[in-house]
Short mmCIF file of C-alpha atoms in Angstrom, two decimals:
data_model
loop_
_atom_site.label_atom_id
_atom_site.label_comp_id
_atom_site.label_asym_id
_atom_site.label_seq_id
_atom_site.Cartn_x
_atom_site.Cartn_y
_atom_site.Cartn_z
CA UNK A 14 -16.93 -23.94 -8.84
CA UNK A 15 -17.68 -25.28 -12.45
CA UNK A 16 -18.24 -23.38 -15.71
CA UNK A 17 -20.86 -25.08 -17.99
CA UNK A 18 -20.01 -24.65 -21.66
CA UNK A 19 -21.51 -26.50 -24.59
CA UNK A 20 -23.06 -29.33 -22.45
CA UNK A 21 -19.33 -29.84 -20.66
CA UNK A 22 -18.37 -28.96 -17.13
CA UNK A 23 -15.02 -27.68 -16.47
CA UNK A 24 -13.42 -26.56 -13.39
CA UNK A 25 -13.00 -22.79 -12.94
CA UNK A 26 -10.61 -20.81 -11.23
CA UNK A 27 -9.75 -17.13 -9.94
CA UNK A 28 -7.06 -15.02 -11.27
CA UNK A 29 -5.61 -12.19 -9.17
CA UNK A 30 -2.78 -9.90 -9.98
CA UNK A 31 -0.99 -7.52 -7.46
CA UNK A 32 0.74 -4.57 -8.80
CA UNK A 33 3.50 -3.79 -6.04
CA UNK A 34 6.30 -1.34 -5.66
CA UNK A 35 8.94 -3.47 -6.74
CA UNK A 36 7.11 -6.57 -8.60
CA UNK A 37 4.15 -7.55 -10.56
CA UNK A 38 2.70 -10.99 -9.62
CA UNK A 39 -0.18 -13.18 -10.67
CA UNK A 40 -1.82 -16.21 -9.00
CA UNK A 41 -4.07 -18.76 -10.28
CA UNK A 42 -6.43 -19.91 -7.12
CA UNK A 43 -8.43 -22.95 -6.66
CA UNK A 44 -11.60 -23.40 -4.62
CA UNK A 45 -9.47 -24.01 -1.63
CA UNK A 46 -7.46 -20.66 -2.33
CA UNK A 47 -4.39 -22.91 -3.15
CA UNK A 48 -2.25 -21.34 -5.73
CA UNK A 49 -2.23 -23.65 -8.95
CA UNK A 50 0.10 -21.39 -10.88
CA UNK A 51 2.28 -18.25 -10.56
CA UNK A 52 4.31 -15.68 -12.44
CA UNK A 53 6.28 -12.59 -11.23
CA UNK A 54 8.24 -9.76 -13.18
CA UNK A 55 10.23 -7.09 -11.79
CA UNK A 56 8.71 -3.29 -11.70
CA UNK A 57 11.52 -1.10 -13.17
CA UNK A 58 11.36 2.11 -11.20
CA UNK A 59 12.95 5.31 -12.88
CA UNK A 60 15.01 7.82 -11.08
CA UNK A 61 15.10 10.86 -13.55
CA UNK A 62 16.64 13.08 -10.83
CA UNK A 63 17.43 12.93 -7.07
CA UNK A 64 13.90 12.55 -5.23
CA UNK A 65 12.16 11.61 -8.37
CA UNK A 66 10.47 8.25 -8.60
CA UNK A 67 8.86 7.03 -11.95
CA UNK A 68 7.57 3.96 -13.74
CA UNK A 69 6.74 3.75 -17.52
CA UNK A 70 3.10 3.17 -17.95
CA UNK A 71 3.46 1.01 -21.21
CA UNK A 72 6.29 -1.18 -19.52
CA UNK A 73 3.81 -1.56 -16.50
CA UNK A 74 1.12 -2.63 -18.91
CA UNK A 75 3.46 -5.03 -20.50
CA UNK A 76 4.29 -6.69 -17.31
CA UNK A 77 0.63 -7.02 -16.29
CA UNK A 78 -0.11 -8.90 -19.43
CA UNK A 79 3.09 -11.19 -19.07
CA UNK A 80 2.26 -12.39 -15.43
CA UNK A 81 -1.25 -13.01 -16.42
CA UNK A 82 -0.35 -15.23 -19.36
CA UNK A 83 2.76 -16.83 -17.44
CA UNK A 84 0.39 -17.78 -14.43
CA UNK A 85 -2.05 -19.41 -16.61
CA UNK A 86 0.71 -21.38 -18.46
CA UNK A 87 2.26 -22.10 -15.15
CA UNK A 88 -0.78 -23.87 -14.08
CA UNK A 89 -1.30 -26.02 -16.64
CA UNK A 90 -4.75 -24.80 -17.29
CA UNK A 91 -6.63 -22.66 -20.03
CA UNK A 92 -7.47 -19.18 -20.17
CA UNK A 93 -11.07 -19.98 -20.44
CA UNK A 94 -11.29 -21.62 -17.17
CA UNK A 95 -10.43 -18.52 -15.42
CA UNK A 96 -13.82 -17.46 -14.12
CA UNK A 97 -12.68 -13.77 -13.14
CA UNK A 98 -10.14 -11.58 -12.43
CA UNK A 99 -9.25 -9.42 -9.44
CA UNK A 100 -6.86 -6.78 -9.10
CA UNK A 101 -4.65 -5.17 -6.32
CA UNK A 102 -2.22 -2.40 -6.80
CA UNK A 103 0.25 -0.12 -5.09
CA UNK A 104 -1.43 3.22 -4.01
CA UNK A 105 -0.89 6.75 -4.59
CA UNK A 106 1.22 6.12 -7.94
CA UNK A 107 -0.58 7.91 -11.02
CA UNK A 108 -0.52 9.31 -14.57
CA UNK A 109 -2.66 11.12 -16.71
CA UNK A 110 -3.33 10.47 -20.41
CA UNK A 111 -5.33 11.62 -23.45
CA UNK A 112 -8.97 10.97 -23.38
CA UNK A 113 -8.89 10.42 -27.08
CA UNK A 114 -5.94 8.28 -27.81
CA UNK A 115 -5.34 6.99 -24.39
CA UNK A 116 -1.49 8.03 -24.86
CA UNK A 117 -0.17 8.94 -21.46
CA UNK A 118 1.17 12.65 -20.77
CA UNK A 119 3.91 11.51 -18.31
CA UNK A 120 5.29 8.55 -16.46
CA UNK A 121 3.49 7.16 -13.70
CA UNK A 122 4.68 9.44 -10.40
CA UNK A 123 5.29 6.89 -7.68
CA UNK A 124 4.06 7.27 -4.06
CA UNK A 125 7.81 7.46 -3.07
CA UNK A 126 8.38 10.62 -5.20
CA UNK A 127 9.37 13.77 -3.35
CA UNK A 128 9.05 16.31 -6.42
CA UNK A 129 6.23 18.28 -4.36
CA UNK A 130 8.02 18.16 -1.08
CA UNK A 131 8.25 21.99 -0.92
CA UNK A 132 4.73 22.43 -2.10
CA UNK A 133 3.59 20.52 0.79
CA UNK A 134 5.74 22.11 3.23
CA UNK A 135 4.39 25.45 2.11
CA UNK A 136 0.80 24.36 2.36
CA UNK A 137 1.10 22.61 5.70
CA UNK A 138 2.85 25.99 7.13
CA UNK A 139 0.41 28.29 5.05
CA UNK A 140 -2.02 30.97 6.77
CA UNK A 141 -4.72 29.14 4.85
CA UNK A 142 -4.20 25.85 6.69
CA UNK A 143 -3.97 27.48 10.01
CA UNK A 144 -7.15 29.37 9.23
CA UNK A 145 -8.80 26.05 8.11
CA UNK A 146 -7.51 24.30 11.10
CA UNK A 147 -9.02 26.93 13.55
CA UNK A 148 -12.51 26.94 11.81
CA UNK A 149 -12.73 23.22 12.05
CA UNK A 150 -11.67 23.10 15.84
CA UNK A 151 -14.55 25.80 16.43
CA UNK A 152 -17.04 23.56 14.47
CA UNK A 153 -15.91 20.50 16.15
CA UNK A 154 -16.31 22.07 19.63
CA UNK A 155 -19.86 23.47 18.63
CA UNK A 156 -20.90 20.33 16.63
CA UNK A 157 -18.79 17.29 18.13
CA UNK A 158 -18.79 16.16 14.65
CA UNK A 159 -15.79 13.86 14.21
CA UNK A 160 -15.61 14.85 10.48
CA UNK A 161 -14.60 18.44 11.69
CA UNK A 162 -12.05 17.04 14.26
CA UNK A 163 -10.40 15.22 11.49
CA UNK A 164 -10.37 18.32 9.32
CA UNK A 165 -8.71 20.44 12.11
CA UNK A 166 -5.76 17.70 12.35
CA UNK A 167 -5.02 17.19 8.75
CA UNK A 168 -1.61 17.44 7.69
CA UNK A 169 -0.63 16.86 3.82
CA UNK A 170 2.00 14.49 2.95
CA UNK A 171 3.98 13.72 -0.31
CA UNK A 172 2.66 10.37 -0.51
CA UNK A 173 -0.73 11.36 -1.33
CA UNK A 174 -1.50 12.04 -4.75
CA UNK A 175 -3.09 15.76 -4.09
CA UNK A 176 0.16 17.81 -4.44
CA UNK A 177 2.20 15.63 -6.84
CA UNK A 178 -0.81 15.92 -9.23
CA UNK A 179 -1.03 19.93 -8.33
CA UNK A 180 2.86 20.11 -9.14
CA UNK A 181 2.46 18.16 -12.48
CA UNK A 182 -0.62 20.54 -13.54
CA UNK A 183 1.56 23.70 -12.74
CA UNK A 184 4.74 22.53 -14.49
CA UNK A 185 3.39 20.54 -17.56
CA UNK A 186 2.01 22.91 -20.15
CA UNK A 187 0.62 20.22 -22.24
CA UNK A 188 -1.30 18.69 -19.35
CA UNK A 189 -3.06 21.76 -18.23
CA UNK A 190 -3.85 22.39 -21.62
CA UNK A 191 -5.50 18.89 -21.95
CA UNK A 192 -7.50 19.74 -19.02
CA UNK A 193 -8.80 22.95 -20.17
CA UNK A 194 -9.80 21.15 -23.47
CA UNK A 195 -11.64 18.52 -21.39
CA UNK A 196 -9.23 15.77 -23.04
CA UNK A 197 -7.64 14.33 -19.84
CA UNK A 198 -7.96 11.35 -17.49
CA UNK A 199 -6.36 10.96 -14.48
CA UNK A 200 -5.75 7.61 -12.73
CA UNK A 201 -3.93 5.45 -10.21
CA UNK A 202 -2.51 2.34 -11.30
CA UNK A 203 -5.77 0.53 -11.04
CA UNK A 204 -7.58 3.12 -13.15
CA UNK A 205 -5.03 2.68 -16.01
CA UNK A 206 -4.99 -0.81 -15.77
CA UNK A 207 -8.88 -0.87 -16.14
CA UNK A 208 -8.66 1.53 -19.08
CA UNK A 209 -6.30 -0.71 -21.07
CA UNK A 210 -7.99 -3.98 -20.08
CA UNK A 211 -11.45 -2.63 -21.26
CA UNK A 212 -9.80 -0.75 -24.43
CA UNK A 213 -10.79 2.52 -22.99
CA UNK A 214 -14.27 1.57 -22.11
CA UNK A 215 -13.91 2.05 -18.31
CA UNK A 216 -12.44 5.08 -16.62
CA UNK A 217 -13.10 4.12 -12.97
CA UNK A 218 -11.41 3.33 -9.62
CA UNK A 219 -12.70 1.63 -6.43
CA UNK A 220 -13.26 3.20 -2.80
CA UNK A 221 -10.21 1.70 -1.17
CA UNK A 222 -8.04 3.20 -3.97
CA UNK A 223 -9.76 6.81 -4.08
CA UNK A 224 -9.44 6.96 -0.37
CA UNK A 225 -5.74 6.58 -0.43
CA UNK A 226 -5.08 9.55 -2.77
CA UNK A 227 -5.85 12.29 -0.19
CA UNK A 228 -8.45 13.88 -2.61
CA UNK A 229 -11.24 11.73 -1.30
CA UNK A 230 -13.91 12.50 1.46
CA UNK A 231 -13.96 9.30 3.35
CA UNK A 232 -17.03 10.45 5.50
CA UNK A 233 -19.06 11.52 2.44
CA UNK A 234 -17.72 8.79 0.07
CA UNK A 235 -17.04 11.10 -2.68
CA UNK A 236 -14.26 13.31 -4.21
CA UNK A 237 -13.55 16.31 -1.94
CA UNK A 238 -14.99 19.27 -3.85
CA UNK A 239 -13.60 21.56 -1.30
CA UNK A 240 -10.15 20.00 -1.28
CA UNK A 241 -9.79 19.96 -5.04
CA UNK A 242 -11.17 23.60 -5.29
CA UNK A 243 -8.70 24.56 -2.57
CA UNK A 244 -5.53 23.41 -4.33
CA UNK A 245 -6.76 23.86 -7.94
CA UNK A 246 -7.39 20.31 -8.99
CA UNK A 247 -10.03 19.66 -11.78
CA UNK A 248 -12.76 17.06 -10.76
CA UNK A 249 -13.47 16.52 -14.48
CA UNK A 250 -10.34 14.57 -14.87
CA UNK A 251 -11.31 12.19 -11.99
CA UNK A 252 -12.46 8.64 -12.43
CA UNK A 253 -15.73 7.13 -11.49
CA UNK A 254 -15.73 5.73 -7.84
CA UNK A 255 -17.35 2.20 -7.54
CA UNK A 256 -17.69 -0.68 -5.22
CA UNK A 257 -14.79 -2.82 -4.51
CA UNK A 258 -16.34 -5.79 -5.15
CA UNK A 259 -18.25 -4.90 -8.91
CA UNK A 260 -18.40 -5.93 -12.22
CA UNK A 261 -15.96 -2.99 -13.52
CA UNK A 262 -15.98 -4.56 -17.18
CA UNK A 263 -14.51 -7.37 -19.05
CA UNK A 264 -11.05 -7.63 -20.46
CA UNK A 265 -11.07 -7.19 -24.31
CA UNK A 266 -10.73 -10.64 -25.92
CA UNK A 267 -7.91 -9.34 -28.05
CA UNK A 268 -5.61 -9.36 -24.72
CA UNK A 269 -5.81 -12.80 -23.36
CA UNK A 270 -7.81 -14.64 -26.18
CA UNK A 271 -10.90 -14.70 -24.12
CA UNK A 272 -13.30 -12.04 -22.29
CA UNK A 273 -12.76 -12.23 -18.57
CA UNK A 274 -14.91 -10.38 -16.04
CA UNK A 275 -12.94 -8.09 -13.76
CA UNK A 276 -15.02 -8.39 -10.60
CA UNK A 277 -12.43 -6.56 -7.70
CA UNK A 278 -10.19 -3.60 -8.04
CA UNK A 279 -8.56 -3.11 -4.61
CA UNK A 280 -5.73 -1.13 -2.94
CA UNK A 281 -2.94 -3.27 -1.84
CA UNK A 282 -3.11 -2.71 1.89
CA UNK A 283 -6.83 -3.05 1.76
CA UNK A 284 -6.47 -6.13 -0.11
CA UNK A 285 -3.96 -7.66 2.36
CA UNK A 286 -6.51 -6.81 5.23
CA UNK A 287 -9.18 -8.75 3.29
CA UNK A 288 -6.80 -11.65 2.64
CA UNK A 289 -5.96 -11.96 6.09
CA UNK A 290 -9.96 -12.14 6.92
CA UNK A 291 -9.66 -9.09 9.26
CA UNK A 292 -13.34 -8.80 8.99
CA UNK A 293 -14.12 -7.70 12.58
CA UNK A 294 -13.66 -4.45 14.43
CA UNK A 295 -10.25 -4.30 16.15
CA UNK A 296 -8.79 -6.83 13.83
CA UNK A 297 -5.02 -5.69 13.09
CA UNK A 298 -2.77 -6.23 10.16
CA UNK A 299 0.53 -5.54 9.67
CA UNK A 300 2.19 -5.78 6.36
CA UNK A 301 6.00 -5.54 5.99
CA UNK A 302 6.83 -5.27 2.29
CA UNK A 303 8.65 -2.37 0.71
CA UNK A 304 7.20 -0.14 3.38
CA UNK A 305 5.35 -1.17 6.69
CA UNK A 306 1.47 -0.62 6.83
CA UNK A 307 -0.50 -1.01 9.78
CA UNK A 308 -4.23 -1.35 9.49
CA UNK A 309 -6.72 -1.44 12.18
CA UNK A 310 -10.61 -2.49 11.19
CA UNK A 311 -12.76 0.46 12.67
CA UNK A 312 -15.95 -0.97 11.10
CA UNK A 313 -18.65 1.27 9.75
CA UNK A 314 -17.23 4.61 10.94
CA UNK A 315 -13.90 6.26 9.90
CA UNK A 316 -11.56 6.67 12.82
CA UNK A 317 -10.44 10.29 13.81
CA UNK A 318 -6.98 9.79 15.13
CA UNK A 319 -4.97 12.47 17.21
CA UNK A 320 -1.89 10.33 16.82
CA UNK A 321 -1.60 10.73 12.98
CA UNK A 322 -3.53 7.60 11.90
CA UNK A 323 -5.21 8.14 8.54
CA UNK A 324 -8.77 7.09 8.04
CA UNK A 325 -9.01 5.08 4.75
CA UNK A 326 -12.00 3.07 3.40
CA UNK A 327 -10.97 -0.78 3.70
CA UNK A 328 -13.65 -2.04 1.09
CA UNK A 329 -17.11 -1.30 0.07
CA UNK A 330 -19.07 -4.47 -1.22
CA UNK A 331 -22.92 -4.02 -1.87
CA UNK A 332 -24.15 -1.67 0.82
CA UNK A 333 -21.42 -2.36 3.49
CA UNK A 334 -18.51 -0.01 3.92
CA UNK A 335 -15.63 -1.05 6.36
CA UNK A 336 -13.00 1.82 7.43
CA UNK A 337 -9.59 1.25 8.63
CA UNK A 338 -7.18 3.21 10.48
CA UNK A 339 -3.91 3.38 8.88
CA UNK A 340 -0.18 4.13 9.93
CA UNK A 341 3.08 3.47 7.71
CA UNK A 342 6.51 3.84 7.35
CA UNK A 343 7.91 3.94 3.67
CA UNK A 344 11.22 1.97 4.01
CA UNK A 345 11.06 -1.69 5.24
CA UNK A 346 11.93 -3.94 2.37
CA UNK A 347 14.03 -0.71 0.68
CA UNK A 348 16.20 -0.77 3.87
CA UNK A 349 16.83 -4.58 3.61
CA UNK A 350 17.51 -4.52 -0.09
CA UNK A 351 19.78 -1.85 0.59
CA UNK A 352 21.84 -3.59 2.92
CA UNK A 353 22.03 -6.73 0.66
CA UNK A 354 23.50 -4.39 -2.07
CA UNK A 355 26.08 -2.98 0.25
CA UNK A 356 26.98 -6.88 0.65
CA UNK A 357 26.14 -7.02 4.49
CA UNK A 358 24.66 -10.20 3.55
CA UNK A 359 24.24 -12.25 0.18
CA UNK A 360 21.11 -13.67 0.82
CA UNK A 361 18.10 -12.37 2.92
CA UNK A 362 17.82 -15.65 4.68
CA UNK A 363 20.99 -15.25 6.39
CA UNK A 364 19.69 -12.15 8.30
CA UNK A 365 17.79 -14.23 10.99
CA UNK A 366 20.94 -15.99 11.98
CA UNK A 367 23.06 -12.94 11.71
CA UNK A 368 20.80 -11.18 14.19
CA UNK A 369 20.62 -14.01 16.61
CA UNK A 370 24.24 -14.23 16.65
CA UNK A 371 24.86 -11.27 18.87
CA UNK A 372 23.30 -10.53 22.10
CA UNK A 373 22.40 -7.08 20.99
CA UNK A 374 22.96 -4.44 18.22
CA UNK A 375 26.08 -2.99 20.22
CA UNK A 376 24.50 0.39 20.82
CA UNK A 377 23.94 0.90 16.96
CA UNK A 378 20.72 2.35 16.01
CA UNK A 379 19.35 2.55 12.37
CA UNK A 380 16.81 4.93 11.13
CA UNK A 381 15.56 3.68 7.75
CA UNK A 382 14.06 6.94 6.31
CA UNK A 383 15.30 6.82 2.74
CA UNK A 384 11.87 8.57 1.90
CA UNK A 385 11.52 10.54 4.81
CA UNK A 386 9.15 9.82 7.96
CA UNK A 387 5.64 9.22 7.89
CA UNK A 388 2.84 9.57 10.49
CA UNK A 389 3.03 10.93 13.21
CA UNK A 390 6.13 12.88 12.44
CA UNK A 391 5.55 13.37 8.74
CA UNK A 392 9.01 14.67 7.90
CA UNK A 393 9.90 14.25 4.27
CA UNK A 394 13.32 15.70 4.80
CA UNK A 395 14.46 13.17 7.26
CA UNK A 396 17.62 11.21 6.39
CA UNK A 397 18.43 7.59 6.91
CA UNK A 398 21.20 6.94 9.13
CA UNK A 399 23.48 4.60 11.42
CA UNK A 400 24.27 5.92 14.80
CA UNK A 401 26.48 4.57 17.49
CA UNK A 402 28.95 2.89 15.31
CA UNK A 403 32.27 1.89 17.04
CA UNK A 404 35.35 -0.34 16.26
CA UNK A 405 33.53 -3.35 17.92
CA UNK A 406 30.46 -3.01 15.47
CA UNK A 407 30.29 -6.16 13.13
CA UNK A 408 28.02 -6.88 10.03
CA UNK A 409 25.81 -8.92 12.32
CA UNK A 410 25.37 -5.86 14.72
CA UNK A 411 24.35 -3.77 11.55
CA UNK A 412 22.04 -6.36 10.39
CA UNK A 413 20.31 -6.76 13.90
CA UNK A 414 20.04 -2.84 14.22
CA UNK A 415 18.12 -2.98 10.75
CA UNK A 416 15.83 -5.76 11.55
CA UNK A 417 15.21 -3.72 15.15
CA UNK A 418 14.24 -0.69 13.24
CA UNK A 419 11.81 -2.68 11.13
CA UNK A 420 10.02 -3.87 14.29
CA UNK A 421 10.12 -0.72 16.09
CA UNK A 422 8.15 0.77 13.45
CA UNK A 423 5.89 -1.65 13.24
CA UNK A 424 2.39 -10.52 5.78
CA UNK A 425 4.66 -9.26 3.34
CA UNK A 426 8.20 -10.47 2.21
CA UNK A 427 9.84 -9.31 5.48
CA UNK A 428 7.52 -11.41 7.70
CA UNK A 429 9.75 -14.61 6.74
CA UNK A 430 12.29 -13.51 8.99
CA UNK A 431 11.63 -15.03 12.41
CA UNK A 432 13.77 -12.43 14.47
CA UNK A 433 11.37 -9.56 12.98
CA UNK A 434 8.32 -11.54 13.84
CA UNK A 435 9.37 -12.59 17.46
CA UNK A 436 10.55 -9.18 18.29
CA UNK A 437 7.18 -7.67 16.87
CA UNK A 438 5.61 -10.03 19.14
CA UNK A 439 7.53 -9.18 22.07
CA UNK A 440 7.19 -5.37 21.67
CA UNK A 441 3.57 -5.39 21.36
CA UNK A 442 3.08 -8.07 24.32
CA UNK A 443 0.58 -9.80 21.55
CA UNK A 444 0.78 -12.95 19.78
CA UNK A 445 1.66 -12.60 15.97
CA UNK A 446 0.22 -14.98 13.64
CA UNK A 447 2.22 -15.44 10.24
CA UNK A 448 0.05 -16.79 7.37
CA UNK A 449 1.33 -19.64 5.29
CA UNK A 450 1.00 -17.08 2.24
CA UNK A 451 3.07 -14.18 2.44
CA UNK A 452 1.62 -12.30 -0.43
CA UNK A 453 -2.05 -11.37 0.84
CA UNK A 454 -2.94 -8.58 -1.57
CA UNK A 455 -3.43 -11.17 -4.47
CA UNK A 456 -5.22 -13.52 -2.13
CA UNK A 457 -7.70 -10.45 -0.79
CA UNK A 458 -8.42 -9.28 -4.42
CA UNK A 459 -9.11 -12.82 -5.33
CA UNK A 460 -11.35 -13.31 -2.33
CA UNK A 461 -13.48 -10.12 -3.39
CA UNK A 462 -13.72 -11.28 -7.02
CA UNK A 463 -14.67 -15.00 -5.98
CA UNK A 464 -17.50 -13.69 -3.62
CA UNK A 465 -18.81 -11.60 -6.36
CA UNK A 466 -19.21 -14.58 -8.75
CA UNK A 467 -20.36 -16.99 -6.15
CA UNK A 468 -17.16 -18.81 -6.28
CA UNK A 469 -17.01 -18.59 -2.30
CA UNK A 470 -20.40 -17.78 -0.46
CA UNK A 471 -19.20 -15.96 2.51
CA UNK A 472 -16.77 -14.38 4.51
CA UNK A 473 -17.07 -17.30 7.04
CA UNK A 474 -16.14 -19.65 4.13
CA UNK A 475 -13.14 -17.46 3.52
CA UNK A 476 -11.84 -17.51 7.45
CA UNK A 477 -11.97 -21.48 7.00
CA UNK A 478 -9.31 -21.56 4.32
CA UNK A 479 -6.96 -19.70 6.36
CA UNK A 480 -3.62 -21.18 6.98
CA UNK A 481 -0.93 -20.29 9.56
CA UNK A 482 2.60 -20.94 9.05
CA UNK A 483 3.43 -20.04 12.88
CA UNK A 484 2.46 -18.06 15.87
CA UNK A 485 4.90 -16.01 17.56
CA UNK A 486 4.20 -15.66 21.32
CA UNK A 487 5.36 -12.76 23.35
CA UNK A 488 8.28 -13.42 25.73
CA UNK A 489 7.90 -11.51 29.08
CA UNK A 490 11.74 -10.95 28.83
CA UNK A 491 11.26 -8.27 26.29
CA UNK A 492 8.00 -6.80 27.13
CA UNK A 493 7.96 -3.11 27.57
CA UNK A 494 7.90 -2.35 31.26
CA UNK A 495 5.11 -4.23 33.00
CA UNK A 496 4.27 -2.99 36.50
CA UNK A 497 6.93 -0.44 36.08
CA UNK A 498 9.64 -2.86 35.63
CA UNK A 499 11.79 -1.81 32.53
CA UNK A 500 11.99 -4.64 29.88
CA UNK A 501 14.91 -5.27 27.87
CA UNK A 502 14.04 -3.22 24.94
CA UNK A 503 12.99 -0.13 26.73
CA UNK A 504 16.24 1.75 26.74
CA UNK A 505 17.18 0.41 23.43
CA UNK A 506 13.82 1.93 22.12
CA UNK A 507 14.59 5.08 23.65
CA UNK A 508 17.91 5.29 22.32
CA UNK A 509 16.47 4.61 18.81
CA UNK A 510 14.01 7.30 19.44
CA UNK A 511 16.86 9.91 20.19
CA UNK A 512 18.41 8.62 16.68
CA UNK A 513 15.05 9.27 14.86
CA UNK A 514 14.82 12.99 16.23
CA UNK A 515 18.39 13.63 15.09
CA UNK A 516 17.82 12.34 11.54
CA UNK A 517 14.88 14.88 11.29
CA UNK A 518 14.91 17.87 8.72
CA UNK A 519 18.59 16.61 7.69
CA UNK A 520 17.87 18.13 4.23
CA UNK A 521 16.21 21.25 5.43
CA UNK A 522 17.14 24.59 4.38
CA UNK A 523 20.18 26.12 5.73
#
């Protein structure tokens, strides 16, 4: 792609930023989807009290600007060669701010935050929810409408924005007063960044981010008036929902020296799905980062699951809407980082050799539920635990148990570990392809932005740019009981499931 300026032709590139749970990274991509420059900075998580997880909005903004400038400098290119900007962000982390001044009322409340756990539990057990489930079951029986079936199975989670926002509105007088005066803006990280990048001109999000908040009706593709009314959330503070590929505006020239069109805004898991080119129905993507996320392409219809999978919008580009069914576990990279801080190993790259140095975990099971358990168990009061420890247990057994727990709950940083990848292939009985690039959220946002400006012409062209580092084939030795014959991991997985149950409701009321 070339930009014509004053009669001269100059090569153009795509800027893409991914704001993750633990880091912000920016890549500069060329026409071959090769990274020409990169920059990364750490996200500083704040823990004001046990169970509370926050981020400083202004610090996050400064980190965003830093990595963009750093990546362009690293590439040896000029900012005016950046044709467009794509943005991918962690989901479910939100703040609110003064509509007039742009000053936040509070820190970002992270998707990992548990301050609303009692509020969620009381609602899930309430007579109101039981009545809603009953009515929706009847409506589904009469109409066979899957939307009613989904509503009859809904269970609230602390990972969704809904009740953390409700908690904030109940506990912070300044916030509730601003809502009453019509002077409050709500936004997840993408919305906050758009607002800052455009100097307050844009208050918007995209369908992928909106659908992950828990306040969005994925069937009607709009904010859920019913749910917001039910839990007293004001629709007036919510951003406008736009296509994933869309001209959201341009960066103010004072920020990067030039004005750069913002052509994609995308939730990180959906962006990773797009980066993996999972465009066809039935395509599956597993991301192992801070958490593990499994996404399945369900096409143009939301998936109604009886097993706890959550229907989200993958992306909306033009008139096309693609839905995903999603399941997740919150603590994957978290568990690895925790083990490193305990000095079970000094370098993450050692874990593959350590796990393979022992034949098994010596009966040790690890349950990585630092942030509770997600679908289908949905227990925010579960505890992380080691079980089955004995005098013969070594560091290698502990590391193997941790890595097994990652695969049992199954791109991302963890996928660099061959042991985890091979075990995942063995347990699924399917080949698992590991891409050359491990941070796919950046690539996905770049792909969408590039398609919008014609940098790339089609999804078929994007598929040709895919590069696979290694394919892991399932070994029959480990398969889970073909033809009634138990595989090696069948009893191990059963024992791990027992440990899982014993970790549940650990922090329950006495």
